PDB file of C-alpha atoms (C1' of nucleotides) in Angstrom:
ATOM      1  CA  MET A   1     -20.444  85.208 157.318  1.00 56.00           C
ATOM      2  CA  SER A   2     -22.108  83.982 160.508  1.00 60.00           C
ATOM      3  CA  GLY A   3     -21.223  80.729 162.183  1.00 67.00           C
ATOM      4  CA  ASP A   4     -24.820  79.628 161.792  1.00 70.00           C
ATOM      5  CA  ARG A   5     -24.475  79.882 158.054  1.00 73.00           C
ATOM      6  CA  LEU A   6     -21.390  77.662 158.118  1.00 75.00           C
ATOM      7  CA  ASP A   7     -23.166  75.148 160.325  1.00 75.00           C
ATOM      8  CA  TYR A   8     -25.993  74.998 157.801  1.00 81.00           C
ATOM      9  CA  TYR A   9     -23.596  74.008 155.039  1.00 82.00           C
ATOM     10  CA  LYS A  10     -22.304  71.171 157.188  1.00 76.00           C
ATOM     11  CA  THR A  11     -25.736  69.591 157.609  1.00 84.00           C
ATOM     12  CA  ILE A  12     -27.149  70.099 154.134  1.00 92.00           C
ATOM     13  CA  ASP A  13     -27.856  67.122 151.851  1.00 94.00           C
ATOM     14  CA  PRO A  14     -27.837  66.939 148.021  1.00 95.00           C
ATOM     15  CA  THR A  15     -31.579  67.539 147.699  1.00 95.00           C
ATOM     16  CA  LYS A  16     -31.508  70.625 149.911  1.00 95.00           C
ATOM     17  CA  ALA A  17     -28.359  71.766 148.138  1.00 97.00           C
ATOM     18  CA  LYS A  18     -30.081  71.877 144.763  1.00 97.00           C
ATOM     19  CA  LYS A  19     -33.037  73.727 146.285  1.00 96.00           C
ATOM     20  CA  LEU A  20     -30.684  76.312 147.768  1.00 97.00           C
ATOM     21  CA  GLN A  21     -29.052  76.774 144.373  1.00 98.00           C
ATOM     22  CA  GLN A  22     -32.450  77.442 142.814  1.00 97.00           C
ATOM     23  CA  GLU A  23     -33.126  80.076 145.477  1.00 97.00           C
ATOM     24  CA  LEU A  24     -29.751  81.760 145.314  1.00 98.00           C
ATOM     25  CA  ARG A  25     -29.677  82.004 141.522  1.00 98.00           C
ATOM     26  CA  GLN A  26     -32.251  84.804 141.812  1.00 98.00           C
ATOM     27  CA  GLN A  27     -29.530  86.938 143.378  1.00 98.00           C
ATOM     28  CA  ILE A  28     -26.991  86.616 140.547  1.00 98.00           C
ATOM     29  CA  SER A  29     -25.846  89.944 139.156  1.00 98.00           C
ATOM     30  CA  LEU A  30     -23.878  90.270 135.919  1.00 98.00           C
ATOM     31  CA  GLU A  31     -23.639  94.054 136.032  1.00 98.00           C
ATOM     32  CA  PRO A  32     -20.299  95.281 134.643  1.00 98.00           C
ATOM     33  CA  LEU A  33     -17.494  96.218 137.022  1.00 98.00           C
ATOM     34  CA  ALA A  34     -17.743  99.861 138.026  1.00 97.00           C
ATOM     35  CA  ASP A  35     -14.008 100.469 138.310  1.00 97.00           C
ATOM     36  CA  GLU A  36     -10.771  99.118 136.929  1.00 97.00           C
ATOM     37  CA  PRO A  37      -9.626  96.357 139.325  1.00 98.00           C
ATOM     38  CA  GLN A  38      -6.385  97.061 141.209  1.00 98.00           C
ATOM     39  CA  PHE A  39      -6.109  93.765 143.058  1.00 98.00           C
ATOM     40  CA  VAL A  40      -7.028  90.281 141.838  1.00 98.00           C
ATOM     41  CA  ALA A  41      -7.006  87.087 143.877  1.00 98.00           C
ATOM     42  CA  GLY A  42      -6.936  83.392 143.107  1.00 98.00           C
ATOM     43  CA  ALA A  43      -8.289  80.590 145.302  1.00 98.00           C
ATOM     44  CA  ASP A  44      -7.655  76.866 145.144  1.00 98.00           C
ATOM     45  CA  ILE A  45      -8.051  73.681 147.185  1.00 98.00           C
ATOM     46  CA  SER A  46      -5.698  70.741 147.641  1.00 98.00           C
ATOM     47  CA  PHE A  47      -6.248  67.395 149.372  1.00 97.00           C
ATOM     48  CA  ASN A  48      -5.081  63.805 149.408  1.00 97.00           C
ATOM     49  CA  GLN A  49      -7.290  61.310 147.627  1.00 94.00           C
ATOM     50  CA  GLY A  50      -9.621  59.563 150.013  1.00 92.00           C
ATOM     51  CA  SER A  51      -9.080  62.160 152.737  1.00 95.00           C
ATOM     52  CA  ASN A  52     -11.639  64.713 153.895  1.00 96.00           C
ATOM     53  CA  LEU A  53      -8.920  67.101 155.115  1.00 98.00           C
ATOM     54  CA  MET A  54      -8.805  70.051 152.708  1.00 98.00           C
ATOM     55  CA  HIS A  55      -6.180  72.738 152.304  1.00 98.00           C
ATOM     56  CA  ALA A  56      -7.104  76.128 150.855  1.00 98.00           C
ATOM     57  CA  GLY A  57      -5.013  78.970 149.515  1.00 98.00           C
ATOM     58  CA  ILE A  58      -6.016  82.472 148.435  1.00 98.00           C
ATOM     59  CA  ILE A  59      -3.388  84.732 146.873  1.00 98.00           C
ATOM     60  CA  ILE A  60      -3.854  88.434 146.200  1.00 98.00           C
ATOM     61  CA  LEU A  61      -1.912  89.997 143.313  1.00 98.00           C
ATOM     62  CA  GLY A  62      -1.553  93.639 142.327  1.00 98.00           C
ATOM     63  CA  LEU A  63      -2.398  94.765 138.776  1.00 98.00           C
ATOM     64  CA  PRO A  64      -0.969  95.116 136.256  1.00 97.00           C
ATOM     65  CA  ASP A  65       2.339  93.745 137.583  1.00 97.00           C
ATOM     66  CA  LEU A  66       0.870  90.566 139.165  1.00 97.00           C
ATOM     67  CA  ASN A  67       3.118  91.033 142.199  1.00 97.00           C
ATOM     68  CA  ILE A  68       2.170  89.124 145.360  1.00 97.00           C
ATOM     69  CA  VAL A  69       0.412  91.313 147.909  1.00 98.00           C
ATOM     70  CA  ALA A  70      -0.953  88.871 150.503  1.00 98.00           C
ATOM     71  CA  ARG A  71      -1.745  85.240 151.141  1.00 98.00           C
ATOM     72  CA  SER A  72      -4.228  83.275 153.272  1.00 98.00           C
ATOM     73  CA  THR A  73      -4.014  79.538 153.942  1.00 98.00           C
ATOM     74  CA  VAL A  74      -6.372  77.284 155.886  1.00 98.00           C
ATOM     75  CA  SER A  75      -6.781  73.561 156.552  1.00 98.00           C
ATOM     76  CA  ASP A  76     -10.135  72.057 157.546  1.00 97.00           C
ATOM     77  CA  LYS A  77     -12.248  68.944 157.134  1.00 97.00           C
ATOM     78  CA  THR A  78     -15.125  68.801 154.678  1.00 95.00           C
ATOM     79  CA  SER A  79     -18.316  66.851 155.247  1.00 92.00           C
ATOM     80  CA  PHE A  80     -19.689  66.874 151.714  1.00 95.00           C
ATOM     81  CA  PRO A  81     -18.595  64.520 148.935  1.00 95.00           C
ATOM     82  CA  TYR A  82     -17.633  65.585 145.443  1.00 96.00           C
ATOM     83  CA  ILE A  83     -20.757  65.582 143.280  1.00 97.00           C
ATOM     84  CA  PRO A  84     -20.638  67.241 139.852  1.00 97.00           C
ATOM     85  CA  GLY A  85     -22.843  70.344 140.079  1.00 98.00           C
ATOM     86  CA  LEU A  86     -22.553  70.555 143.860  1.00 98.00           C
ATOM     87  CA  LEU A  87     -18.859  71.335 144.232  1.00 98.00           C
ATOM     88  CA  ALA A  88     -19.587  74.482 146.183  1.00 98.00           C
ATOM     89  CA  PHE A  89     -21.087  72.537 149.091  1.00 97.00           C
ATOM     90  CA  ARG A  90     -17.799  70.700 149.467  1.00 97.00           C
ATOM     91  CA  GLU A  91     -15.414  73.633 149.168  1.00 97.00           C
ATOM     92  CA  LEU A  92     -17.315  76.763 150.225  1.00 97.00           C
ATOM     93  CA  PRO A  93     -16.856  76.464 153.988  1.00 97.00           C
ATOM     94  CA  ILE A  94     -13.057  76.337 153.884  1.00 97.00           C
ATOM     95  CA  LEU A  95     -12.898  79.035 151.210  1.00 98.00           C
ATOM     96  CA  LEU A  96     -15.032  81.299 153.378  1.00 97.00           C
ATOM     97  CA  LYS A  97     -12.596  80.787 156.273  1.00 97.00           C
ATOM     98  CA  ALA A  98      -9.655  81.715 154.077  1.00 98.00           C
ATOM     99  CA  TRP A  99     -11.548  84.729 152.730  1.00 98.00           C
ATOM    100  CA  ASP A 100     -12.505  86.009 156.197  1.00 98.00           C
ATOM    101  CA  GLN A 101      -8.889  85.781 157.220  1.00 97.00           C
ATOM    102  CA  LEU A 102      -7.809  88.310 154.578  1.00 98.00           C
ATOM    103  CA  GLU A 103      -7.225  91.720 156.132  1.00 97.00           C
ATOM    104  CA  GLN A 104      -7.780  93.447 152.806  1.00 97.00           C
ATOM    105  CA  LYS A 105     -10.126  92.083 150.182  1.00 98.00           C
ATOM    106  CA  PRO A 106      -9.245  91.978 146.456  1.00 98.00           C
ATOM    107  CA  ASP A 107     -11.452  93.643 143.832  1.00 98.00           C
ATOM    108  CA  VAL A 108     -12.029  90.344 142.047  1.00 98.00           C
ATOM    109  CA  LEU A 109     -11.604  86.676 143.033  1.00 98.00           C
ATOM    110  CA  ILE A 110     -10.894  83.967 140.454  1.00 98.00           C
ATOM    111  CA  LEU A 111     -12.013  80.449 141.384  1.00 98.00           C
ATOM    112  CA  ASP A 112     -10.902  77.046 140.137  1.00 98.00           C
ATOM    113  CA  GLY A 113     -14.293  75.908 138.765  1.00 98.00           C
ATOM    114  CA  HIS A 114     -17.255  77.488 137.006  1.00 98.00           C
ATOM    115  CA  GLY A 115     -19.358  80.577 137.526  1.00 98.00           C
ATOM    116  CA  ILE A 116     -22.721  80.546 135.698  1.00 98.00           C
ATOM    117  CA  ALA A 117     -21.516  77.836 133.293  1.00 98.00           C
ATOM    118  CA  HIS A 118     -23.469  75.422 135.476  1.00 98.00           C
ATOM    119  CA  PRO A 119     -26.759  73.464 135.036  1.00 98.00           C
ATOM    120  CA  ARG A 120     -28.514  75.849 137.440  1.00 98.00           C
ATOM    121  CA  ARG A 121     -26.109  78.790 136.813  1.00 98.00           C
ATOM    122  CA  MET A 122     -24.743  78.306 140.323  1.00 98.00           C
ATOM    123  CA  GLY A 123     -21.160  77.142 139.995  1.00 98.00           C
ATOM    124  CA  ILE A 124     -18.766  77.595 142.926  1.00 98.00           C
ATOM    125  CA  ALA A 125     -17.610  81.027 141.725  1.00 98.00           C
ATOM    126  CA  THR A 126     -21.162  82.337 141.536  1.00 98.00           C
ATOM    127  CA  HIS A 127     -22.136  80.782 144.861  1.00 98.00           C
ATOM    128  CA  LEU A 128     -19.122  82.146 146.689  1.00 98.00           C
ATOM    129  CA  GLY A 129     -19.590  85.531 145.061  1.00 98.00           C
ATOM    130  CA  ILE A 130     -23.121  85.744 146.413  1.00 98.00           C
ATOM    131  CA  GLU A 131     -21.996  84.687 149.890  1.00 98.00           C
ATOM    132  CA  ILE A 132     -19.161  87.206 150.137  1.00 98.00           C
ATOM    133  CA  GLU A 133     -20.965  89.855 148.070  1.00 98.00           C
ATOM    134  CA  HIS A 134     -17.872  90.371 145.933  1.00 98.00           C
ATOM    135  CA  PRO A 135     -17.052  90.058 142.200  1.00 98.00           C
ATOM    136  CA  THR A 136     -15.959  86.542 141.227  1.00 98.00           C
ATOM    137  CA  ILE A 137     -14.902  84.682 138.096  1.00 98.00           C
ATOM    138  CA  GLY A 138     -14.969  80.982 137.298  1.00 98.00           C
ATOM    139  CA  CYS A 139     -11.966  79.638 135.388  1.00 98.00           C
ATOM    140  CA  ALA A 140     -12.173  75.862 134.922  1.00 98.00           C
ATOM    141  CA  LYS A 141     -10.006  73.339 133.103  1.00 97.00           C
ATOM    142  CA  ASN A 142     -12.979  71.238 131.999  1.00 97.00           C
ATOM    143  CA  ILE A 143     -16.582  71.786 130.905  1.00 97.00           C
ATOM    144  CA  LEU A 144     -19.403  70.872 133.284  1.00 98.00           C
ATOM    145  CA  THR A 145     -22.252  71.816 130.963  1.00 98.00           C
ATOM    146  CA  GLY A 146     -22.562  73.338 127.487  1.00 97.00           C
ATOM    147  CA  SER A 147     -20.532  73.174 124.277  1.00 96.00           C
ATOM    148  CA  HIS A 148     -18.734  75.459 121.855  1.00 96.00           C
ATOM    149  CA  ASP A 149     -17.490  75.785 118.278  1.00 96.00           C
ATOM    150  CA  GLU A 150     -13.936  75.309 117.136  1.00 95.00           C
ATOM    151  CA  LEU A 151     -11.486  77.780 118.616  1.00 95.00           C
ATOM    152  CA  SER A 152      -8.457  79.416 116.956  1.00 95.00           C
ATOM    153  CA  SER A 153      -5.122  78.302 118.431  1.00 94.00           C
ATOM    154  CA  GLN A 154      -3.763  81.743 119.279  1.00 96.00           C
ATOM    155  CA  LYS A 155      -3.603  83.044 122.841  1.00 96.00           C
ATOM    156  CA  GLY A 156      -6.449  85.429 123.556  1.00 97.00           C
ATOM    157  CA  GLU A 157      -8.960  83.849 121.166  1.00 96.00           C
ATOM    158  CA  ARG A 158     -12.378  82.923 122.557  1.00 97.00           C
ATOM    159  CA  VAL A 159     -15.707  81.446 121.500  1.00 97.00           C
ATOM    160  CA  PRO A 160     -18.999  81.421 123.427  1.00 97.00           C
ATOM    161  CA  LEU A 161     -19.799  78.484 125.651  1.00 97.00           C
ATOM    162  CA  ILE A 162     -23.465  77.687 125.008  1.00 97.00           C
ATOM    163  CA  ASP A 163     -25.827  75.718 127.221  1.00 97.00           C
ATOM    164  CA  GLY A 164     -29.211  75.202 125.625  1.00 95.00           C
ATOM    165  CA  SER A 165     -30.147  78.637 124.289  1.00 95.00           C
ATOM    166  CA  GLU A 166     -27.969  80.609 126.677  1.00 97.00           C
ATOM    167  CA  THR A 167     -24.367  81.839 126.526  1.00 98.00           C
ATOM    168  CA  VAL A 168     -22.956  80.887 129.892  1.00 98.00           C
ATOM    169  CA  GLY A 169     -19.319  81.788 129.392  1.00 98.00           C
ATOM    170  CA  MET A 170     -16.507  81.141 126.938  1.00 98.00           C
ATOM    171  CA  ALA A 171     -13.762  78.767 125.900  1.00 97.00           C
ATOM    172  CA  LEU A 172     -10.569  80.840 126.102  1.00 97.00           C
ATOM    173  CA  ARG A 173      -7.213  80.043 124.544  1.00 97.00           C
ATOM    174  CA  SER A 174      -5.052  81.117 127.476  1.00 96.00           C
ATOM    175  CA  ARG A 175      -1.856  79.984 125.769  1.00 96.00           C
ATOM    176  CA  THR A 176      -1.074  79.335 122.086  1.00 96.00           C
ATOM    177  CA  ASN A 177      -1.507  75.713 120.981  1.00 95.00           C
ATOM    178  CA  VAL A 178      -2.764  74.511 124.340  1.00 95.00           C
ATOM    179  CA  ASN A 179      -6.249  73.282 125.271  1.00 96.00           C
ATOM    180  CA  PRO A 180      -8.537  76.146 126.338  1.00 96.00           C
ATOM    181  CA  VAL A 181      -9.746  77.058 129.804  1.00 97.00           C
ATOM    182  CA  TYR A 182     -13.445  77.789 130.410  1.00 98.00           C
ATOM    183  CA  VAL A 183     -14.211  81.221 131.763  1.00 98.00           C
ATOM    184  CA  SER A 184     -17.574  82.379 133.059  1.00 98.00           C
ATOM    185  CA  PRO A 185     -18.721  85.306 135.195  1.00 98.00           C
ATOM    186  CA  GLY A 186     -19.402  84.318 138.773  1.00 98.00           C
ATOM    187  CA  HIS A 187     -21.136  87.315 140.324  1.00 98.00           C
ATOM    188  CA  ARG A 188     -21.129  91.120 140.183  1.00 98.00           C
ATOM    189  CA  LEU A 189     -19.316  91.416 136.836  1.00 98.00           C
ATOM    190  CA  SER A 190     -19.997  90.807 133.149  1.00 98.00           C
ATOM    191  CA  SER A 191     -18.743  88.136 130.810  1.00 98.00           C
ATOM    192  CA  ASP A 192     -16.494  90.732 129.146  1.00 98.00           C
ATOM    193  CA  ASP A 193     -15.140  91.743 132.541  1.00 98.00           C
ATOM    194  CA  ALA A 194     -14.345  88.095 133.240  1.00 98.00           C
ATOM    195  CA  TYR A 195     -12.475  87.849 129.953  1.00 98.00           C
ATOM    196  CA  SER A 196     -10.423  91.001 130.471  1.00 98.00           C
ATOM    197  CA  VAL A 197      -9.485  90.196 134.054  1.00 98.00           C
ATOM    198  CA  VAL A 198      -8.397  86.652 133.242  1.00 98.00           C
ATOM    199  CA  MET A 199      -6.364  87.944 130.297  1.00 98.00           C
ATOM    200  CA  LYS A 200      -4.559  90.353 132.624  1.00 98.00           C
ATOM    201  CA  CYS A 201      -3.575  87.399 134.827  1.00 98.00           C
ATOM    202  CA  LEU A 202      -2.079  85.300 132.035  1.00 97.00           C
ATOM    203  CA  THR A 203       1.687  85.005 131.695  1.00 96.00           C
ATOM    204  CA  LYS A 204       3.504  82.191 129.923  1.00 94.00           C
ATOM    205  CA  TYR A 205       1.319  79.354 131.233  1.00 96.00           C
ATOM    206  CA  LYS A 206      -2.095  77.870 130.524  1.00 96.00           C
ATOM    207  CA  LEU A 207      -3.539  78.833 133.892  1.00 97.00           C
ATOM    208  CA  PRO A 208      -3.709  82.394 135.214  1.00 97.00           C
ATOM    209  CA  ARG A 209      -0.984  83.322 137.708  1.00 97.00           C
ATOM    210  CA  THR A 210      -3.640  83.720 140.390  1.00 98.00           C
ATOM    211  CA  THR A 211      -4.702  80.087 140.093  1.00 97.00           C
ATOM    212  CA  ARG A 212      -1.139  78.828 139.758  1.00 97.00           C
ATOM    213  CA  LEU A 213       0.020  80.543 142.937  1.00 97.00           C
ATOM    214  CA  ALA A 214      -3.063  79.601 144.951  1.00 98.00           C
ATOM    215  CA  HIS A 215      -2.526  76.001 143.876  1.00 97.00           C
ATOM    216  CA  LYS A 216       1.143  76.146 144.818  1.00 97.00           C
ATOM    217  CA  TRP A 217       0.451  77.358 148.368  1.00 97.00           C
ATOM    218  CA  ALA A 218      -2.475  75.005 148.942  1.00 98.00           C
ATOM    219  CA  ASN A 219      -0.153  72.158 147.981  1.00 97.00           C
ATOM    220  CA  LYS A 220       2.655  73.406 150.242  1.00 97.00           C
ATOM    221  CA  LEU A 221       0.172  73.456 153.109  1.00 97.00           C
ATOM    222  CA  ARG A 222      -0.961  69.898 152.340  1.00 97.00           C
ATOM    223  CA  ARG A 223       2.621  68.665 152.287  1.00 97.00           C
ATOM    224  CA  GLY A 224       3.403  70.448 155.527  1.00 96.00           C
ATOM    225  CA  GLU A 225       5.806  72.850 153.798  1.00 96.00           C
ATOM    226  CA  ALA A 226       3.822  75.949 154.726  1.00 96.00           C
ATOM    227  CA  GLU A 227       2.155  77.439 157.806  1.00 96.00           C
ATOM    228  CA  GLU A 228      -1.556  78.114 158.100  1.00 97.00           C
ATOM    229  CA  GLY A 229      -2.611  81.732 158.454  1.00 97.00           C
ATOM    230  CA  TYR A 230      -2.538  85.195 156.933  1.00 98.00           C
ATOM    231  CA  PHE A 231       0.634  86.654 155.437  1.00 97.00           C
ATOM    232  CA  LYS A 232       1.180  90.131 154.067  1.00 95.00           C
ATOM    233  CA  ASN A 233       4.057  91.075 151.785  1.00 87.00           C
TER     234      ASN A 233
ATOM    235  C1'  DG B   1     -32.909  53.866 129.847  1.00 73.96           C
ATOM    236  C1'  DC B   2     -27.996  55.678 128.600  1.00 73.96           C
ATOM    237  C1'  DG B   3     -24.316  58.723 128.842  1.00 73.96           C
ATOM    238  C1'  DA B   4     -22.049  63.049 130.803  1.00 73.96           C
ATOM    239  C1'  DC B   5     -20.290  64.889 134.776  1.00 73.96           C
ATOM    240  C1'  DA B   6     -16.112  71.555 137.717  1.00 73.96           C
ATOM    241  C1'  DG B   7     -12.645  69.617 141.766  1.00 73.96           C
TER     242       DG B   7
ATOM    243  C1'  DA C   1      -8.262  66.444 143.112  1.00 73.96           C
ATOM    244  C1'  DT C   2      -3.780  63.192 143.362  1.00 73.96           C
ATOM    245  C1'  DC C   3      -0.365  59.368 142.035  1.00 73.96           C
ATOM    246  C1'  DT C   4       4.229  59.924 138.471  1.00 73.96           C
ATOM    247  C1'  DT C   5       8.976  59.540 133.891  1.00 73.96           C
ATOM    248  C1'  DG C   6       9.713  60.041 129.878  1.00 73.96           C
ATOM    249  C1'  DT C   7       8.658  62.039 125.704  1.00 73.96           C
ATOM    250  C1'  DC C   8       6.579  64.387 121.518  1.00 73.96           C
ATOM    251  C1'  DG C   9       5.892  68.996 119.516  1.00 73.96           C
ATOM    252  C1'  DC C  10       5.711  74.114 119.017  1.00 73.96           C
TER     253       DC C  10
END
DNA sequence: GCGACAG
DNA sequence: ATCTTGTCGC
């Protein structure tokens, strides 16, 4: 990612942002994964309310053991406000910094937010996937757009998330008797790939281990309990 | 016009 | 997203 590209994100406004989403959506690929993923990563952001100082964490885990392989943490200011549908413009710059810092890239990256389950099919997972040209998955705790039928309460159950006439993802019961998470392909993988990869990252909690660990380190950084940088295990 | 609305 | 203690239920 060039510095010019990052500068562009810092000067863009909501109107231009939506136009860019309409342009970039032409590049979305939902082709199935070619190989079985060996390394999965999770990314998350943490910040204090009212502050524009963001803290990002990306954690790479090995499959199928989910052991920690590496970690990247970065703190930086954001210049874009939180606007539903335009989350990527607020968090992409810092996530790109954290991504570039990784010495080895994972096969798939899971984001806290949506993939194509977005009004213009350009959620943060899809947008980031296109920027880094890597497979990504959106795993959100709440719906942005679309609806779905009732879902069985057992872990592993799923129902399509429908927006208009399109299936944009799924509601997934990631843990028995707990509200579902919303999974959608971001880029360079299919909806079934997204399901299988997220399932592999589930342990005893609602959120995948990737997201949980990324959240943990982003928070440690925010509280000054962790150092910024790249760490290999 | 009204309500909904990832993090 | 973040601020926070106890408490109900599988």
